[in-house]
mmCIF file of C-alpha atoms and ligand atoms in Angstrom:
data_model
loop_
_atom_site.group_PDB
_atom_site.id
_atom_site.type_symbol
_atom_site.label_atom_id
_atom_site.label_comp_id
_atom_site.label_asym_id
_atom_site.label_seq_id
_atom_site.Cartn_x
_atom_site.Cartn_y
_atom_site.Cartn_z
ATOM 1 C CA MET I 32 35.172 61.075 -1.409
ATOM 2 C CA SER I 33 35.152 58.212 -4.104
ATOM 3 C CA ASN I 34 33.073 57.888 -7.115
ATOM 4 C CA LEU I 35 31.564 54.909 -5.811
ATOM 5 C CA ASN I 36 30.687 56.825 -2.848
ATOM 6 C CA LYS I 37 28.943 59.788 -4.750
ATOM 7 C CA ALA I 38 27.168 57.071 -7.112
ATOM 8 C CA ILE I 39 26.058 55.410 -3.768
ATOM 9 C CA ASP I 40 24.636 58.907 -1.980
ATOM 10 C CA TRP I 41 23.391 59.870 -5.107
ATOM 11 C CA ILE I 42 21.017 56.609 -5.210
ATOM 12 C CA GLU I 43 20.312 56.593 -1.899
ATOM 13 C CA SER I 44 19.262 60.300 -2.216
ATOM 14 C CA SER I 45 16.463 59.246 -5.232
ATOM 15 C CA ARG I 46 14.847 56.896 -3.509
ATOM 16 C CA ASP I 47 11.502 58.923 -3.891
ATOM 17 C CA ASP I 48 11.900 60.272 -7.568
ATOM 18 C CA MET I 49 12.520 56.071 -7.972
ATOM 19 C CA THR I 50 9.258 54.958 -6.100
ATOM 20 C CA HIS I 51 7.555 58.187 -8.491
ATOM 21 C CA PHE I 52 8.940 55.977 -11.540
ATOM 22 C CA MET I 53 7.420 52.684 -10.001
ATOM 23 C CA LEU I 54 4.252 53.642 -9.671
ATOM 24 C CA GLU I 55 4.054 55.931 -13.092
ATOM 25 C CA MET I 56 5.558 52.479 -14.699
ATOM 26 C CA LEU I 57 2.735 50.189 -13.127
ATOM 27 C CA LYS I 58 0.347 51.521 -14.074
ATOM 28 C CA ILE I 59 1.058 51.026 -17.627
ATOM 29 C CA LYS I 60 -0.758 47.594 -17.631
ATOM 30 C CA ALA I 61 1.850 45.337 -19.859
ATOM 31 C CA VAL I 62 0.309 41.633 -19.726
ATOM 32 C CA ASN I 63 1.969 39.351 -21.995
ATOM 33 C CA PRO I 64 0.011 38.979 -25.025
ATOM 34 C CA ASP I 65 -0.369 35.317 -24.375
ATOM 35 C CA GLY I 66 -2.251 35.978 -21.002
ATOM 36 C CA GLY I 67 -4.730 37.695 -23.201
ATOM 37 C CA GLY I 68 -2.748 41.386 -22.311
ATOM 38 C CA LYS I 69 -1.838 44.565 -23.949
ATOM 39 C CA GLY I 70 -0.241 47.764 -23.132
ATOM 40 C CA GLU I 71 3.771 46.103 -23.095
ATOM 41 C CA TYR I 72 4.395 48.470 -26.072
ATOM 42 C CA GLU I 73 3.533 51.700 -24.307
ATOM 43 C CA ARG I 74 5.550 50.468 -21.288
ATOM 44 C CA ALA I 75 7.918 50.101 -23.661
ATOM 45 C CA MET I 76 7.904 53.465 -25.109
ATOM 46 C CA PHE I 77 7.484 55.044 -21.535
ATOM 47 C CA MET I 78 10.821 53.018 -20.778
ATOM 48 C CA LYS I 79 12.237 55.003 -23.775
ATOM 49 C CA LYS I 80 11.817 58.148 -22.887
ATOM 50 C CA ARG I 81 13.221 57.873 -19.355
ATOM 51 C CA LEU I 82 16.487 56.197 -21.154
ATOM 52 C CA GLU I 83 16.725 59.517 -23.277
ATOM 53 C CA GLU I 84 16.031 61.609 -20.346
ATOM 54 C CA ILE I 85 19.313 60.611 -19.060
ATOM 55 C CA GLY I 86 20.974 60.975 -22.471
ATOM 56 C CA LEU I 87 21.563 57.465 -23.234
ATOM 57 C CA HIS I 88 21.246 56.486 -27.481
ATOM 58 C CA VAL I 89 18.282 53.938 -27.340
ATOM 59 C CA ALA I 90 18.155 51.386 -29.954
ATOM 60 C CA ARG I 91 14.733 49.735 -30.662
ATOM 61 C CA HIS I 92 14.367 46.385 -32.020
ATOM 62 C CA ASP I 93 11.173 45.729 -33.094
ATOM 63 C CA VAL I 94 10.150 41.665 -33.204
ATOM 64 C CA PRO I 95 6.727 41.165 -35.793
ATOM 65 C CA ASP I 96 3.961 40.169 -33.802
ATOM 66 C CA SER I 97 0.454 40.534 -35.743
ATOM 67 C CA ARG I 98 -1.911 39.611 -32.033
ATOM 68 C CA VAL I 99 -0.997 43.037 -31.433
ATOM 69 C CA ALA I 100 -2.808 46.344 -32.099
ATOM 70 C CA GLU I 101 0.805 48.106 -33.121
ATOM 71 C CA GLY I 102 1.845 44.695 -35.333
ATOM 72 C CA VAL I 103 5.389 44.255 -33.086
ATOM 73 C CA ARG I 104 6.854 43.862 -29.535
ATOM 74 C CA VAL I 105 9.367 46.410 -28.939
ATOM 75 C CA ASN I 106 12.859 45.693 -27.009
ATOM 76 C CA LEU I 107 15.077 47.863 -26.037
ATOM 77 C CA THR I 108 18.805 47.962 -25.587
ATOM 78 C CA THR I 109 21.345 51.159 -24.791
ATOM 79 C CA VAL I 110 25.049 51.037 -23.738
ATOM 80 C CA LEU I 111 27.234 53.351 -21.548
ATOM 81 C CA GLU I 112 30.634 53.391 -22.918
ATOM 82 C CA GLY I 113 33.424 51.742 -19.873
ATOM 83 C CA GLU I 114 36.983 51.934 -19.977
ATOM 84 C CA ASP I 115 37.312 48.578 -21.651
ATOM 85 C CA GLN I 116 35.299 48.859 -24.264
ATOM 86 C CA SER I 117 35.993 45.283 -25.780
ATOM 87 C CA ARG I 118 33.034 44.151 -24.059
ATOM 88 C CA THR I 119 29.858 44.833 -22.151
ATOM 89 C CA LEU I 120 28.303 43.924 -19.114
ATOM 90 C CA TRP I 121 24.756 43.641 -19.052
ATOM 91 C CA MET I 122 21.996 43.912 -17.385
ATOM 92 C CA ALA I 123 18.421 42.692 -18.620
ATOM 93 C CA ALA I 124 15.209 43.124 -17.156
ATOM 94 C CA HIS I 125 11.505 42.319 -18.727
ATOM 95 C CA LEU I 126 8.573 44.718 -19.282
ATOM 96 C CA ASP I 127 5.819 42.260 -19.580
ATOM 97 C CA THR I 128 3.924 41.051 -16.779
ATOM 98 C CA VAL I 129 1.322 37.898 -16.179
ATOM 99 C CA PRO I 130 -1.927 38.825 -15.694
ATOM 100 C CA GLU I 131 -3.479 39.436 -12.213
ATOM 101 C CA GLY I 132 -5.337 36.909 -12.006
ATOM 102 C CA SER I 133 -8.813 36.590 -9.388
ATOM 103 C CA ARG I 134 -9.396 40.110 -7.929
ATOM 104 C CA GLU I 135 -10.879 38.973 -5.081
ATOM 105 C CA PHE I 136 -7.647 38.205 -3.735
ATOM 106 C CA TRP I 137 -6.193 41.751 -4.194
ATOM 107 C CA ALA I 138 -6.660 44.092 -1.681
ATOM 108 C CA THR I 139 -5.743 46.509 -4.441
ATOM 109 C CA ASP I 140 -6.004 47.397 -7.733
ATOM 110 C CA PRO I 141 -3.019 45.910 -9.322
ATOM 111 C CA TYR I 142 -2.855 48.164 -11.782
ATOM 112 C CA ASP I 143 -3.278 51.559 -9.906
ATOM 113 C CA PRO I 144 0.080 50.690 -7.638
ATOM 114 C CA ILE I 145 0.060 52.058 -3.850
ATOM 115 C CA VAL I 146 3.225 52.181 -1.141
ATOM 116 C CA LYS I 147 1.891 51.391 1.577
ATOM 117 C CA ASP I 148 4.458 50.464 4.581
ATOM 118 C CA GLY I 149 7.606 50.718 3.078
ATOM 119 C CA LYS I 150 6.404 48.803 -0.250
ATOM 120 C CA ILE I 151 5.104 49.318 -3.603
ATOM 121 C CA PHE I 152 1.985 46.925 -4.469
ATOM 122 C CA GLY I 153 0.759 46.277 -7.803
ATOM 123 C CA ARG I 154 0.818 43.739 -10.760
ATOM 124 C CA GLY I 155 4.577 43.870 -11.749
ATOM 125 C CA SER I 156 6.140 45.462 -8.907
ATOM 126 C CA GLU I 157 8.775 42.665 -8.194
ATOM 127 C CA ASP I 158 7.810 40.795 -11.296
ATOM 128 C CA ASN I 159 10.306 42.505 -12.926
ATOM 129 C CA GLY I 160 9.625 46.054 -11.913
ATOM 130 C CA GLN I 161 12.110 46.459 -9.542
ATOM 131 C CA ALA I 162 14.930 45.328 -11.374
ATOM 132 C CA VAL I 163 13.457 47.350 -14.250
ATOM 133 C CA CYS I 164 13.886 50.908 -11.895
ATOM 134 C CA SER I 165 17.126 49.358 -9.986
ATOM 135 C CA THR I 166 19.496 49.233 -13.170
ATOM 136 C CA LEU I 167 17.536 52.282 -14.607
ATOM 137 C CA TYR I 168 19.297 54.395 -11.289
ATOM 138 C CA ALA I 169 22.278 52.181 -11.240
ATOM 139 C CA ALA I 170 23.092 54.005 -14.859
ATOM 140 C CA LYS I 171 21.978 56.891 -13.948
ATOM 141 C CA ALA I 172 23.832 57.891 -11.227
ATOM 142 C CA LEU I 173 26.708 56.628 -13.146
ATOM 143 C CA LYS I 174 25.456 58.572 -16.326
ATOM 144 C CA THR I 175 24.509 62.263 -14.193
ATOM 145 C CA LEU I 176 27.584 61.844 -12.072
ATOM 146 C CA GLY I 177 30.044 60.853 -15.052
ATOM 147 C CA ILE I 178 31.519 57.743 -13.588
ATOM 148 C CA LYS I 179 32.952 55.810 -16.369
ATOM 149 C CA PRO I 180 31.693 52.263 -16.219
ATOM 150 C CA LYS I 181 34.947 49.251 -15.972
ATOM 151 C CA MET I 182 33.447 48.034 -19.255
ATOM 152 C CA ASN I 183 30.815 49.164 -21.048
ATOM 153 C CA LEU I 184 27.534 49.033 -18.943
ATOM 154 C CA GLY I 185 24.397 47.617 -21.585
ATOM 155 C CA LEU I 186 21.268 47.641 -20.467
ATOM 156 C CA ALA I 187 18.127 45.601 -22.137
ATOM 157 C CA TYR I 188 14.420 45.801 -21.558
ATOM 158 C CA VAL I 189 12.970 43.403 -23.232
ATOM 159 C CA SER I 190 9.448 41.491 -24.385
ATOM 160 C CA ASP I 191 7.596 38.652 -23.454
ATOM 161 C CA GLU I 192 9.331 36.882 -20.460
ATOM 162 C CA GLU I 193 6.527 35.786 -19.009
ATOM 163 C CA SER I 194 5.339 33.497 -22.245
ATOM 164 C CA GLY I 195 9.057 32.442 -23.519
ATOM 165 C CA SER I 196 10.940 34.866 -24.912
ATOM 166 C CA LYS I 197 10.163 34.418 -28.818
ATOM 167 C CA TYR I 198 9.490 38.420 -29.467
ATOM 168 C CA GLY I 199 12.227 39.203 -26.388
ATOM 169 C CA VAL I 200 15.706 38.022 -25.069
ATOM 170 C CA ILE I 201 15.782 35.013 -28.191
ATOM 171 C CA PRO I 202 15.177 37.225 -31.167
ATOM 172 C CA LEU I 203 17.706 40.121 -29.491
ATOM 173 C CA ILE I 204 20.364 36.858 -29.076
ATOM 174 C CA GLN I 205 19.853 35.651 -32.513
ATOM 175 C CA LYS I 206 20.156 39.399 -33.359
ATOM 176 C CA GLY I 207 23.683 39.302 -32.310
ATOM 177 C CA ILE I 208 23.183 42.448 -30.141
ATOM 178 C CA PHE I 209 25.037 40.093 -27.276
ATOM 179 C CA LYS I 210 28.648 38.762 -27.457
ATOM 180 C CA PRO I 211 29.519 35.770 -25.965
ATOM 181 C CA THR I 212 32.696 37.424 -24.277
ATOM 182 C CA ASP I 213 29.794 39.648 -22.689
ATOM 183 C CA MET I 214 28.599 38.754 -19.173
ATOM 184 C CA ALA I 215 25.002 39.241 -17.905
ATOM 185 C CA LEU I 216 23.494 40.153 -15.246
ATOM 186 C CA VAL I 217 19.598 39.313 -14.816
ATOM 187 C CA PRO I 218 17.577 40.731 -11.912
ATOM 188 C CA ASP I 219 14.958 38.313 -12.392
ATOM 189 C CA SER I 220 15.103 36.066 -9.136
ATOM 190 C CA GLY I 221 16.045 35.880 -5.820
ATOM 191 C CA THR I 222 16.224 36.072 -1.937
ATOM 192 C CA PRO I 223 15.036 38.231 0.917
ATOM 193 C CA ASP I 224 18.794 38.902 2.232
ATOM 194 C CA GLY I 225 20.371 38.803 -1.373
ATOM 195 C CA SER I 226 22.572 36.449 -0.661
ATOM 196 C CA LEU I 227 22.305 33.500 -3.440
ATOM 197 C CA ILE I 228 23.647 34.026 -6.882
ATOM 198 C CA GLU I 229 22.294 31.657 -9.268
ATOM 199 C CA ILE I 230 24.650 30.771 -11.731
ATOM 200 C CA ALA I 231 23.153 27.455 -13.574
ATOM 201 C CA GLU I 232 19.973 25.831 -13.990
ATOM 202 C CA LYS I 233 19.020 22.022 -14.757
ATOM 203 C CA SER I 234 17.960 21.107 -18.301
ATOM 204 C CA ILE I 235 14.321 20.232 -18.708
ATOM 205 C CA LEU I 236 12.503 17.805 -19.800
ATOM 206 C CA TRP I 237 8.997 17.782 -19.683
ATOM 207 C CA LEU I 238 7.443 13.689 -21.575
ATOM 208 C CA LYS I 239 3.924 13.188 -22.611
ATOM 209 C CA ILE I 240 3.357 9.167 -22.492
ATOM 210 C CA THR I 241 0.953 8.195 -24.458
ATOM 211 C CA THR I 242 0.220 4.199 -24.565
ATOM 212 C CA LYS I 243 -2.561 2.944 -26.973
ATOM 213 C CA GLY I 244 -3.474 -0.730 -25.570
ATOM 214 C CA LYS I 245 -7.153 -2.364 -26.695
ATOM 215 C CA GLN I 246 -9.956 -1.258 -24.826
ATOM 216 C CA VAL I 247 -12.166 -4.175 -23.401
ATOM 217 C CA HIS I 248 -15.291 -4.972 -20.553
ATOM 218 C CA GLY I 249 -13.640 -5.431 -17.480
ATOM 219 C CA SER I 250 -14.316 -9.323 -17.064
ATOM 220 C CA THR I 251 -12.720 -9.786 -19.977
ATOM 221 C CA PRO I 252 -9.312 -8.522 -19.818
ATOM 222 C CA GLU I 253 -8.060 -11.417 -21.901
ATOM 223 C CA LYS I 254 -9.698 -9.891 -25.517
ATOM 224 C CA GLY I 255 -7.924 -6.733 -24.950
ATOM 225 C CA LEU I 256 -4.953 -4.960 -24.207
ATOM 226 C CA ASN I 257 -5.180 -2.738 -20.357
ATOM 227 C CA ALA I 258 -2.705 0.121 -21.657
ATOM 228 C CA ARG I 259 -2.915 1.412 -17.911
ATOM 229 C CA ARG I 260 -1.232 -1.589 -16.937
ATOM 230 C CA VAL I 261 1.512 -0.766 -19.692
ATOM 231 C CA ALA I 262 1.500 2.672 -19.540
ATOM 232 C CA MET I 263 2.513 2.006 -14.982
ATOM 233 C CA LYS I 264 5.078 -0.669 -16.072
ATOM 234 C CA LEU I 265 6.938 1.910 -18.746
ATOM 235 C CA ALA I 266 6.877 4.122 -15.401
ATOM 236 C CA ILE I 267 8.502 2.543 -12.778
ATOM 237 C CA GLN I 268 11.176 0.825 -15.231
ATOM 238 C CA LEU I 269 11.597 4.692 -16.664
ATOM 239 C CA ASP I 270 11.967 5.638 -13.108
ATOM 240 C CA ASP I 271 14.242 3.360 -12.329
ATOM 241 C CA MET I 272 16.380 3.428 -14.924
ATOM 242 C CA LEU I 273 16.652 6.876 -15.447
ATOM 243 C CA HIS I 274 17.528 7.256 -11.454
ATOM 244 C CA SER I 275 19.974 4.348 -11.798
ATOM 245 C CA LYS I 276 22.166 5.702 -14.861
ATOM 246 C CA TYR I 277 21.639 9.665 -13.818
ATOM 247 C CA PRO I 278 22.572 9.403 -10.178
ATOM 248 C CA ASP I 279 25.206 11.937 -9.645
ATOM 249 C CA GLN I 280 25.270 14.884 -6.932
ATOM 250 C CA ASP I 281 26.191 18.471 -7.475
ATOM 251 C CA ARG I 282 26.187 20.325 -4.101
ATOM 252 C CA LEU I 283 25.347 23.167 -6.424
ATOM 253 C CA PHE I 284 21.795 22.807 -6.778
ATOM 254 C CA ASP I 285 18.873 22.456 -3.917
ATOM 255 C CA PRO I 286 18.350 19.812 -4.770
ATOM 256 C CA PRO I 287 21.438 17.814 -6.073
ATOM 257 C CA PRO I 288 20.475 15.521 -7.701
ATOM 258 C CA SER I 289 18.354 15.025 -11.655
ATOM 259 C CA THR I 290 15.074 14.836 -10.520
ATOM 260 C CA PHE I 291 12.620 13.032 -12.609
ATOM 261 C CA GLU I 292 8.806 13.029 -11.785
ATOM 262 C CA PRO I 293 5.655 10.786 -12.849
ATOM 263 C CA THR I 294 3.678 14.085 -12.509
ATOM 264 C CA LYS I 295 -0.242 14.080 -14.585
ATOM 265 C CA SER I 296 -2.185 11.318 -15.564
ATOM 266 C CA ASP I 297 -4.794 12.587 -18.246
ATOM 267 C CA ALA I 298 -8.084 10.962 -17.421
ATOM 268 C CA ASN I 299 -9.134 7.585 -19.467
ATOM 269 C CA VAL I 300 -12.429 5.510 -18.981
ATOM 270 C CA ASP I 301 -15.547 7.018 -17.439
ATOM 271 C CA ASN I 302 -16.207 3.389 -15.271
ATOM 272 C CA ILE I 303 -14.550 1.504 -12.635
ATOM 273 C CA ASN I 304 -15.726 -1.972 -14.926
ATOM 274 C CA THR I 305 -14.028 -0.700 -18.468
ATOM 275 C CA VAL I 306 -10.218 -2.007 -19.522
ATOM 276 C CA PRO I 307 -8.515 1.181 -20.896
ATOM 277 C CA GLY I 308 -6.947 1.107 -24.901
ATOM 278 C CA VAL I 309 -5.838 4.411 -24.245
ATOM 279 C CA ASP I 310 -3.418 5.861 -21.583
ATOM 280 C CA VAL I 311 -1.455 9.352 -21.483
ATOM 281 C CA GLN I 312 0.857 10.271 -18.483
ATOM 282 C CA TYR I 313 3.942 12.766 -17.506
ATOM 283 C CA PHE I 314 7.123 13.026 -16.877
ATOM 284 C CA ASP I 315 8.705 16.431 -15.412
ATOM 285 C CA CYS I 316 12.345 15.317 -15.446
ATOM 286 C CA ARG I 317 15.547 17.920 -14.045
ATOM 287 C CA ILE I 318 18.591 17.055 -15.258
ATOM 288 C CA LEU I 319 22.206 17.721 -14.215
ATOM 289 C CA PRO I 320 23.533 19.872 -16.872
ATOM 290 C CA ARG I 321 26.679 17.536 -17.059
ATOM 291 C CA TYR I 322 24.254 14.869 -18.339
ATOM 292 C CA PRO I 323 23.330 15.435 -22.282
ATOM 293 C CA LEU I 324 19.563 15.264 -23.160
ATOM 294 C CA GLY I 325 20.317 14.099 -26.266
ATOM 295 C CA GLU I 326 22.207 10.639 -24.371
ATOM 296 C CA VAL I 327 18.819 10.830 -21.381
ATOM 297 C CA ILE I 328 16.280 10.842 -24.556
ATOM 298 C CA LYS I 329 18.360 7.900 -26.202
ATOM 299 C CA GLN I 330 17.839 5.997 -23.066
ATOM 300 C CA ILE I 331 14.281 6.468 -22.782
ATOM 301 C CA GLU I 332 14.085 5.767 -26.566
ATOM 302 C CA SER I 333 15.570 1.967 -25.774
ATOM 303 C CA VAL I 334 12.702 1.439 -22.778
ATOM 304 C CA ARG I 335 10.124 2.509 -24.786
ATOM 305 C CA VAL I 336 11.427 -0.055 -27.824
ATOM 306 C CA ASP I 337 11.948 -2.445 -25.660
ATOM 307 C CA LEU I 338 8.263 -2.015 -23.805
ATOM 308 C CA GLU I 339 6.562 -2.041 -27.110
ATOM 309 C CA LYS I 340 8.100 -5.356 -28.123
ATOM 310 C CA LYS I 341 7.278 -7.582 -25.026
ATOM 311 C CA THR I 342 3.768 -5.792 -24.507
ATOM 312 C CA GLY I 343 2.658 -5.404 -28.358
ATOM 313 C CA ALA I 344 1.030 -1.858 -26.956
ATOM 314 C CA THR I 345 1.837 1.150 -28.982
ATOM 315 C CA ILE I 346 3.744 3.499 -27.059
ATOM 316 C CA GLN I 347 4.541 6.973 -27.984
ATOM 317 C CA ILE I 348 6.775 9.644 -26.259
ATOM 318 C CA ASP I 349 6.587 13.646 -27.546
ATOM 319 C CA PRO I 350 8.870 15.975 -25.587
ATOM 320 C CA ILE I 351 6.526 18.787 -24.446
ATOM 321 C CA GLN I 352 9.377 20.816 -23.391
ATOM 322 C CA THR I 353 13.199 20.220 -24.029
ATOM 323 C CA GLU I 354 15.379 22.821 -22.467
ATOM 324 C CA GLU I 355 19.541 22.271 -22.328
ATOM 325 C CA ASN I 356 21.491 24.270 -20.132
ATOM 326 C CA THR I 357 24.559 22.779 -20.571
ATOM 327 C CA ASN I 358 26.322 25.468 -19.529
ATOM 328 C CA PRO I 359 27.124 26.594 -16.522
ATOM 329 C CA THR I 360 28.599 29.622 -15.606
ATOM 330 C CA PRO I 361 31.869 28.759 -13.173
ATOM 331 C CA MET I 362 31.599 29.748 -9.677
ATOM 332 C CA GLU I 363 35.002 31.698 -10.266
ATOM 333 C CA SER I 364 33.928 33.772 -13.295
ATOM 334 C CA PRO I 365 34.248 37.715 -13.281
ATOM 335 C CA ILE I 366 30.314 38.663 -12.673
ATOM 336 C CA VAL I 367 29.832 36.203 -10.080
ATOM 337 C CA HIS I 368 33.282 37.868 -8.296
ATOM 338 C CA LYS I 369 31.983 41.494 -9.100
ATOM 339 C CA LEU I 370 28.492 40.248 -7.601
ATOM 340 C CA LYS I 371 30.385 38.784 -4.493
ATOM 341 C CA THR I 372 32.916 41.872 -3.574
ATOM 342 C CA SER I 373 29.559 44.117 -4.197
ATOM 343 C CA LEU I 374 27.975 42.281 -1.835
ATOM 344 C CA LYS I 375 30.495 41.774 0.873
ATOM 345 C CA GLN I 376 31.435 45.436 0.893
ATOM 346 C CA LEU I 377 27.475 47.163 0.803
ATOM 347 C CA ARG I 378 25.869 44.415 2.940
ATOM 348 C CA GLY I 379 28.772 42.094 4.670
ATOM 349 C CA LEU I 380 27.578 39.389 3.036
ATOM 350 C CA ASP I 381 29.187 36.572 2.318
ATOM 351 C CA ALA I 382 26.747 35.362 -1.219
ATOM 352 C CA LYS I 383 26.437 32.112 -2.921
ATOM 353 C CA PRO I 384 26.543 30.576 -6.049
ATOM 354 C CA ILE I 385 23.524 28.506 -6.475
ATOM 355 C CA GLY I 386 22.009 26.210 -9.004
ATOM 356 C CA ILE I 387 18.257 26.036 -10.267
ATOM 357 C CA GLY I 388 15.709 23.304 -11.473
ATOM 358 C CA GLY I 389 15.557 25.644 -14.249
ATOM 359 C CA GLY I 390 13.526 28.431 -16.019
ATOM 360 C CA THR I 391 15.149 31.823 -16.750
ATOM 361 C CA VAL I 392 16.099 34.252 -19.328
ATOM 362 C CA GLY I 393 19.660 33.401 -17.809
ATOM 363 C CA ALA I 394 19.955 29.933 -19.312
ATOM 364 C CA TYR I 395 18.991 31.914 -23.255
ATOM 365 C CA PHE I 396 22.174 34.220 -22.257
ATOM 366 C CA ARG I 397 24.146 31.182 -21.072
ATOM 367 C CA ARG I 398 23.729 28.999 -24.107
ATOM 368 C CA LYS I 399 25.247 32.053 -25.801
ATOM 369 C CA GLY I 400 28.248 31.164 -23.763
ATOM 370 C CA MET I 401 28.056 34.062 -21.805
ATOM 371 C CA ASP I 402 28.807 34.502 -18.096
ATOM 372 C CA THR I 403 25.376 34.741 -16.180
ATOM 373 C CA ALA I 404 24.175 36.123 -12.916
ATOM 374 C CA VAL I 405 20.738 35.760 -11.936
ATOM 375 C CA TRP I 406 20.205 38.117 -8.487
ATOM 376 C CA SER I 407 18.570 40.208 -6.865
ATOM 377 C CA THR I 408 16.633 40.841 -3.899
ATOM 378 C CA LEU I 409 13.491 39.757 -2.791
ATOM 379 C CA ASP I 410 10.800 37.987 -1.475
ATOM 380 C CA ASP I 411 9.517 36.291 -4.098
ATOM 381 C CA LEU I 412 5.964 37.598 -4.526
ATOM 382 C CA ALA I 413 6.008 36.868 -8.321
ATOM 383 C CA HIS I 414 3.371 36.180 -10.447
ATOM 384 C CA GLN I 415 1.007 36.388 -6.651
ATOM 385 C CA PRO I 416 -1.620 38.625 -5.674
ATOM 386 C CA ASN I 417 -0.939 41.440 -4.064
ATOM 387 C CA GLU I 418 2.536 41.283 -5.619
ATOM 388 C CA TYR I 419 4.759 44.149 -3.849
ATOM 389 C CA CYS I 420 8.211 45.158 -4.095
ATOM 390 C CA LYS I 421 10.326 45.991 -1.066
ATOM 391 C CA ILE I 422 11.809 50.303 -1.706
ATOM 392 C CA ARG I 423 14.678 49.453 0.363
ATOM 393 C CA ASN I 424 15.340 46.320 -2.155
ATOM 394 C CA MET I 425 14.941 48.103 -4.373
ATOM 395 C CA VAL I 426 16.810 51.474 -3.892
ATOM 396 C CA ASP I 427 19.929 48.620 -2.205
ATOM 397 C CA ASP I 428 19.460 46.860 -5.238
ATOM 398 C CA ALA I 429 20.547 49.912 -7.538
ATOM 399 C CA LYS I 430 23.668 50.395 -5.246
ATOM 400 C CA VAL I 431 24.738 47.021 -5.969
ATOM 401 C CA PHE I 432 24.036 47.041 -9.441
ATOM 402 C CA ALA I 433 26.174 50.732 -9.801
ATOM 403 C CA TYR I 434 29.119 48.997 -7.679
ATOM 404 C CA VAL I 435 29.134 46.323 -9.827
ATOM 405 C CA ALA I 436 29.814 48.527 -13.098
ATOM 406 C CA THR I 437 32.221 49.904 -11.742
ATOM 407 C CA ILE I 438 34.621 47.461 -10.289
HETATM 408 ZN ZN1 ZN F 675 9.920 37.660 -13.891
#
C-alpha cells in the first residue's frame, strides 16, 4: 500500500476521533471580542495541547489586546519538515467565531454541540471548526505514519479572523512568519461538492459621500441649496463614469465585471416640506484586480471637484473600507495544481479556479506575494443559526489536505 493510501485509510478510521475532537473544541466558546466574546484564548490553549500531543513543536505568537482578560490574543504555528525544506505550504484556519445571534432561531444550544444526521451542530462548527479539525488530522496522519510531506507543511491557527485579523494573520505576516515563496491553503469558504477553488478577489472600495448645501423651507428652494439634488447628480455621474471607465469583464469572476453599487442612504430631514441641507450616501465597489484602486479614486475625485464647482455644494468622500487585491494567484500555480490533482484523484472532480467579490484572509497572503487558494467542502452555513459541519466533509477534506501535502 502506498504511503498516501495509508494516510487516507488512517484518516477514514479516525472519523470518531475527529468528531470527538470537534465536540470538545466547540464547547469552548470563542466568540471574537469585537462581538463581545471571550474564550478564544482558552480555545487556543486547547489547540496547542492537541498539537503538542502529536509531537509537534508549537510556536505561540501573542498579540497584545487590553480588551481581553488574558491581555493577549494567541496565534499558533507549527511546521512538519518536508523533503524540500526551502518552502512551506501553509494551511491556515481561524479559532474565533461570530456570536450566535438570536437564540430563538437555534434548535439546539449553539455552545453545546451535538451530532445529528451525520452533522455536528454548533456555533463555529463550519466556520472554521471543520478546517481546524481537518488540517489537524491531515498533519496527524502524516506524523503518526512517519510520512514526510513534499515540502514543509505549516499549520497556522489564528485569532481574530471574524473582525479584520488585526490580532491574527496580519501581525503574523508583519512578523515575517510566512515567506513570499511559501504558499497557502485557506479552508474558509467553499461549495457543497468542493468543485471551486478560489484564487482571486476583487478589490473592495466602500465610500461614504457627504454632500452639504443649505437647508430651507420646501416652498422656497431658491433661498437654499438642495444637498439631496446634488447628491443624486453625483451618484448618477459616479455610476456612469465608473461603469464606462472600468468596463472589463473577467470570466474568472462571478459576476465577471467590476461592480459599482450605490447602496445605503442616511436619513436626512424628517418632513417632506424641508429642502435638505445635508445628504449622506454610500457606494459599495468591487473592482477587478487589474484596476489599481489609486487610479479609480483619482477618477472619483475629479467628478467630485467638478460637481462642487458647478453647484457650490461641499462634497466630502471618505473611504470606509479599502482593500486592494491586485495579486491574484495564477491558475497554473503549484497550490492550484496540487488541489486540482488531489480532487481529481480522490473525488473524480474537475475543480475550477474562480474569483470572488472579496473578503477572506486569502487576500492578506496574496498581498504578501504568496500563491493562495481558498478551498473547502461545505454547505455555506457560516454565521447562520443552526450552523453545522457535515462529518463526511470534515473527514474527506482531511484526506484532500494530506494528499495536497504529499504530492
Ligand atoms: Zn471563517
